[in-house]
């Protein structure tokens, strides 16, 4: 599989202005500790002669985790400002930064997960049914749960933006309650997403690296399938 095969469009239904802003922003580069799999495992994969087939996919995981870490840092900063009683900083600095980071994460993760659910995982399920097992359904459920958590964060941020407006004159306790909830939810999302990416990598990378040239060509020609039905499950 070629670099860029797992880049693609997001699903419809997003705000167009937010879509354009978030998709035009580059993903942060992964730093130390940003990858889901262990460094020892990554070193082994990078030494494989066909590593290029998995590189773009793995690096996207790393960049998404780096973006999520930035969201956690912003959430911590907003909570700190609220607890310090600095409502102006919460309103004018931290919440706009949180909004931009959350929009970017939602849209970039949506594009990545869509290509997995509709191309990569169906292909692996079809061609490596014994090795891939029920992973396609499991990962689809996890994608849905991650989406639900992101929706909870978006709702919480909208409420924070309302409370922080000058016309609301929200109390410090009210702001702290909301910023604390956002801080806790972003931390839980980071743990869940890291575990999810690690499981995907454990299941998929060896299959990617072991594909023959003919199988790799078949993947390039594989047409995207319809999206999986919702499962309403939670992580």
CSV table of C-alpha atoms in Angstrom, one decimal:
chain,number,residue,atom,x,y,z
A,1,UNK,CA,0.0,0.0,0.0
A,2,UNK,CA,1.3,3.4,-1.0
A,3,UNK,CA,1.8,6.5,1.1
A,4,UNK,CA,-1.4,8.6,1.1
A,5,UNK,CA,-3.7,5.6,0.6
A,6,UNK,CA,-5.1,6.3,4.0
A,7,UNK,CA,-5.7,10.0,3.4
A,8,UNK,CA,-9.2,10.9,2.2
A,9,UNK,CA,-12.4,12.9,2.6
A,10,UNK,CA,-14.3,13.4,5.9
A,11,UNK,CA,-17.9,12.4,6.2
A,12,UNK,CA,-20.5,15.1,5.4
A,13,UNK,CA,-22.4,17.1,8.0
A,14,UNK,CA,-19.6,19.4,9.4
A,15,UNK,CA,-19.6,23.1,9.6
A,16,UNK,CA,-17.9,24.3,6.3
A,17,UNK,CA,-15.9,27.1,7.9
A,18,UNK,CA,-14.6,24.8,10.7
A,19,UNK,CA,-13.9,22.1,8.1
A,20,UNK,CA,-11.7,24.4,6.0
A,21,UNK,CA,-9.8,25.8,8.9
A,22,UNK,CA,-9.1,22.4,10.5
A,23,UNK,CA,-8.2,20.5,7.4
A,24,UNK,CA,-5.9,23.3,6.2
A,25,UNK,CA,-3.9,23.1,9.5
A,26,UNK,CA,-1.0,20.7,9.5
A,27,UNK,CA,-1.0,17.9,12.0
A,28,UNK,CA,1.7,18.3,14.7
A,29,UNK,CA,4.7,16.1,14.3
A,30,UNK,CA,4.9,13.2,16.8
A,31,UNK,CA,7.5,13.7,19.5
A,32,UNK,CA,9.1,11.4,22.0
A,33,UNK,CA,6.4,9.1,23.5
A,34,UNK,CA,3.8,10.2,20.9
A,35,UNK,CA,3.5,6.8,19.2
A,36,UNK,CA,1.1,4.2,20.4
A,37,UNK,CA,3.3,1.1,19.9
A,38,UNK,CA,6.6,0.7,21.8
A,39,UNK,CA,9.8,2.1,20.5
A,40,UNK,CA,11.3,-1.4,20.3
A,41,UNK,CA,8.4,-2.6,18.2
A,42,UNK,CA,8.6,0.5,15.9
A,43,UNK,CA,12.4,-0.1,15.4
A,44,UNK,CA,11.6,-3.7,14.3
A,45,UNK,CA,9.0,-2.5,11.8
A,46,UNK,CA,11.2,0.2,10.4
A,47,UNK,CA,13.9,-2.3,9.7
A,48,UNK,CA,11.5,-4.3,7.5
A,49,UNK,CA,12.2,-3.9,3.7
A,50,UNK,CA,8.4,-3.2,3.1
A,51,UNK,CA,8.1,-0.7,5.9
A,52,UNK,CA,7.0,2.1,3.5
A,53,UNK,CA,3.7,0.3,3.2
A,54,UNK,CA,2.8,1.0,6.8
A,55,UNK,CA,4.8,4.2,7.4
A,56,UNK,CA,2.2,6.8,6.4
A,57,UNK,CA,-0.5,5.0,8.5
A,58,UNK,CA,1.7,4.7,11.6
A,59,UNK,CA,2.9,8.3,11.3
A,60,UNK,CA,-0.7,9.5,11.0
A,61,UNK,CA,-1.4,7.7,14.3
A,62,UNK,CA,1.5,9.6,15.9
A,63,UNK,CA,0.4,12.9,14.6
A,64,UNK,CA,-3.1,12.4,15.8
A,65,UNK,CA,-1.8,11.5,19.3
A,66,UNK,CA,0.3,14.6,19.2
A,67,UNK,CA,-2.7,16.7,18.3
A,68,UNK,CA,-4.7,15.0,21.2
A,69,UNK,CA,-1.8,15.8,23.6
A,70,UNK,CA,-2.1,19.4,22.5
A,71,UNK,CA,-5.8,19.3,23.2
A,72,UNK,CA,-5.1,17.9,26.7
A,73,UNK,CA,-2.5,20.6,27.3
A,74,UNK,CA,-5.0,23.3,26.3
A,75,UNK,CA,-7.7,21.8,28.5
A,76,UNK,CA,-5.3,21.8,31.4
A,77,UNK,CA,-4.5,25.5,30.7
A,78,UNK,CA,-8.2,26.4,30.6
A,79,UNK,CA,-8.8,24.7,33.9
A,80,UNK,CA,-5.8,26.4,35.5
A,81,UNK,CA,-7.0,29.8,34.3
A,82,UNK,CA,-10.5,29.1,35.6
A,83,UNK,CA,-9.2,28.1,39.0
A,84,UNK,CA,-7.1,31.2,39.1
A,85,UNK,CA,-10.2,33.3,38.5
A,86,UNK,CA,-8.9,34.6,35.2
A,87,UNK,CA,-12.2,34.5,33.2
A,88,UNK,CA,-10.8,36.9,30.5
A,89,UNK,CA,-8.0,34.5,29.8
A,90,UNK,CA,-10.4,31.6,29.7
A,91,UNK,CA,-12.7,33.4,27.3
A,92,UNK,CA,-10.2,35.2,25.0
A,93,UNK,CA,-7.2,32.8,24.9
A,94,UNK,CA,-7.9,29.2,26.1
A,95,UNK,CA,-11.4,28.5,24.7
A,96,UNK,CA,-10.5,29.7,21.1
A,97,UNK,CA,-7.4,27.6,21.2
A,98,UNK,CA,-9.4,24.6,22.5
A,99,UNK,CA,-12.0,25.1,19.7
A,100,UNK,CA,-9.4,25.1,17.0
A,101,UNK,CA,-7.6,22.1,18.3
A,102,UNK,CA,-10.8,20.1,18.9
A,103,UNK,CA,-12.1,20.9,15.4
A,104,UNK,CA,-8.8,19.8,13.9
A,105,UNK,CA,-8.8,16.6,15.8
A,106,UNK,CA,-12.4,15.7,15.0
A,107,UNK,CA,-11.9,16.3,11.3
A,108,UNK,CA,-8.5,14.7,10.9
A,109,UNK,CA,-9.5,11.6,13.0
A,110,UNK,CA,-12.8,11.4,11.0
A,111,UNK,CA,-10.9,11.3,7.7
A,112,UNK,CA,-8.5,8.7,9.0
A,113,UNK,CA,-11.1,6.4,10.5
A,114,UNK,CA,-13.3,6.6,7.5
A,115,UNK,CA,-10.5,5.2,5.3
A,116,UNK,CA,-9.9,2.5,7.8
A,117,UNK,CA,-13.5,1.5,8.1
A,118,UNK,CA,-14.3,1.6,4.4
A,119,UNK,CA,-11.0,0.4,2.8
A,120,UNK,CA,-8.2,-0.8,4.9
A,121,UNK,CA,-10.1,-3.0,7.3
A,122,UNK,CA,-12.5,-4.5,4.7
A,123,UNK,CA,-9.5,-5.4,2.6
A,124,UNK,CA,-7.7,-7.1,5.4
A,125,UNK,CA,-10.9,-8.9,6.4
A,126,UNK,CA,-11.4,-10.1,2.9
A,127,UNK,CA,-7.8,-11.2,2.2
A,128,UNK,CA,-6.6,-12.3,5.6
A,129,UNK,CA,-9.8,-13.4,7.3
A,130,UNK,CA,-8.1,-16.0,9.5
A,131,UNK,CA,-5.5,-13.5,10.8
A,132,UNK,CA,-7.7,-10.5,11.0
A,133,UNK,CA,-10.6,-12.3,12.7
A,134,UNK,CA,-13.3,-10.1,14.2
A,135,UNK,CA,-11.0,-7.0,14.3
A,136,UNK,CA,-13.0,-5.1,11.7
A,137,UNK,CA,-16.1,-5.1,13.8
A,138,UNK,CA,-14.2,-4.4,17.0
A,139,UNK,CA,-12.4,-1.4,15.5
A,140,UNK,CA,-15.6,0.0,14.1
A,141,UNK,CA,-17.1,-0.1,17.6
A,142,UNK,CA,-14.1,1.6,19.0
A,143,UNK,CA,-14.3,4.3,16.3
A,144,UNK,CA,-17.9,4.9,17.2
A,145,UNK,CA,-17.1,5.2,20.9
A,146,UNK,CA,-14.3,7.7,20.2
A,147,UNK,CA,-16.7,9.7,18.1
A,148,UNK,CA,-19.1,9.8,21.0
A,149,UNK,CA,-16.5,11.0,23.3
A,150,UNK,CA,-15.5,13.8,20.9
A,151,UNK,CA,-19.2,14.8,20.7
A,152,UNK,CA,-19.3,15.0,24.5
A,153,UNK,CA,-16.2,17.3,24.4
A,154,UNK,CA,-17.8,19.5,21.7
A,155,UNK,CA,-21.0,19.8,23.8
A,156,UNK,CA,-18.9,20.6,26.9
A,157,UNK,CA,-16.9,23.2,25.0
A,158,UNK,CA,-20.0,24.9,23.6
A,159,UNK,CA,-21.4,25.2,27.2
A,160,UNK,CA,-18.1,26.6,28.4
A,161,UNK,CA,-18.1,29.2,25.6
A,162,UNK,CA,-21.6,30.2,26.7
A,163,UNK,CA,-20.7,30.4,30.4
A,164,UNK,CA,-17.5,32.4,29.7
A,165,UNK,CA,-19.3,35.1,27.6
A,166,UNK,CA,-19.2,38.5,29.4
A,167,UNK,CA,-23.0,38.7,29.4
A,168,UNK,CA,-23.2,35.5,31.6
A,169,UNK,CA,-21.0,36.6,34.4
A,170,UNK,CA,-20.5,33.0,35.4
A,171,UNK,CA,-19.1,32.3,38.9
A,172,UNK,CA,-15.6,30.8,39.3
A,173,UNK,CA,-17.1,27.6,40.6
A,174,UNK,CA,-19.3,27.2,37.5
A,175,UNK,CA,-16.4,27.7,35.2
A,176,UNK,CA,-14.2,25.3,37.2
A,177,UNK,CA,-16.8,22.6,37.1
A,178,UNK,CA,-16.9,22.7,33.3
A,179,UNK,CA,-13.2,23.1,32.7
A,180,UNK,CA,-12.5,20.3,35.2
A,181,UNK,CA,-15.0,18.0,33.4
A,182,UNK,CA,-13.3,18.8,30.0
A,183,UNK,CA,-9.8,18.2,31.5
A,184,UNK,CA,-11.0,14.7,32.7
A,185,UNK,CA,-12.7,13.8,29.5
A,186,UNK,CA,-9.7,14.8,27.3
A,187,UNK,CA,-7.4,12.7,29.5
A,188,UNK,CA,-9.8,9.7,29.2
A,189,UNK,CA,-9.9,10.2,25.5
A,190,UNK,CA,-6.1,10.2,25.3
A,191,UNK,CA,-5.9,6.9,27.1
A,192,UNK,CA,-8.6,5.3,25.0
A,193,UNK,CA,-7.2,6.5,21.7
A,194,UNK,CA,-3.7,5.4,22.6
A,195,UNK,CA,-5.0,1.9,23.4
A,196,UNK,CA,-7.1,1.8,20.3
A,197,UNK,CA,-4.2,2.8,18.0
A,198,UNK,CA,-1.9,0.2,19.7
A,199,UNK,CA,-4.4,-2.5,19.1
A,200,UNK,CA,-4.8,-1.5,15.5
A,201,UNK,CA,-1.1,-1.5,14.9
A,202,UNK,CA,-0.6,-4.9,16.6
A,203,UNK,CA,-3.3,-6.4,14.4
A,204,UNK,CA,-2.5,-4.7,11.1
A,205,UNK,CA,1.1,-3.8,10.6
A,206,UNK,CA,2.5,-7.4,10.2
A,207,UNK,CA,-0.3,-8.0,7.6
A,208,UNK,CA,0.7,-4.9,5.7
A,209,UNK,CA,4.4,-5.8,5.8
A,210,UNK,CA,3.7,-9.4,4.7
A,211,UNK,CA,1.5,-8.5,1.7
A,212,UNK,CA,2.9,-9.7,-1.7
A,213,UNK,CA,3.2,-7.2,-4.5
A,214,UNK,CA,0.1,-8.6,-6.0
A,215,UNK,CA,-1.8,-8.1,-2.8
A,216,UNK,CA,-0.5,-4.6,-2.5
A,217,UNK,CA,-1.7,-3.9,-6.0
A,218,UNK,CA,-5.1,-5.4,-5.1
A,219,UNK,CA,-5.3,-3.0,-2.1
A,220,UNK,CA,-4.6,0.0,-4.4
A,221,UNK,CA,-7.4,-1.1,-6.6
A,222,UNK,CA,-9.8,-2.0,-3.8
A,223,UNK,CA,-12.9,0.2,-3.8
A,224,UNK,CA,-14.2,1.8,-0.6
A,225,UNK,CA,-17.2,-0.1,0.8
A,226,UNK,CA,-20.3,1.5,2.4
A,227,UNK,CA,-19.8,2.7,6.0
A,228,UNK,CA,-20.5,0.2,8.7
A,229,UNK,CA,-23.9,0.4,10.6
A,230,UNK,CA,-23.8,2.1,14.0
A,231,UNK,CA,-23.4,-0.2,17.0
A,232,UNK,CA,-24.2,2.2,19.8
A,233,UNK,CA,-21.5,0.6,21.9
A,234,UNK,CA,-19.1,2.4,24.3
A,235,UNK,CA,-15.4,2.0,25.0
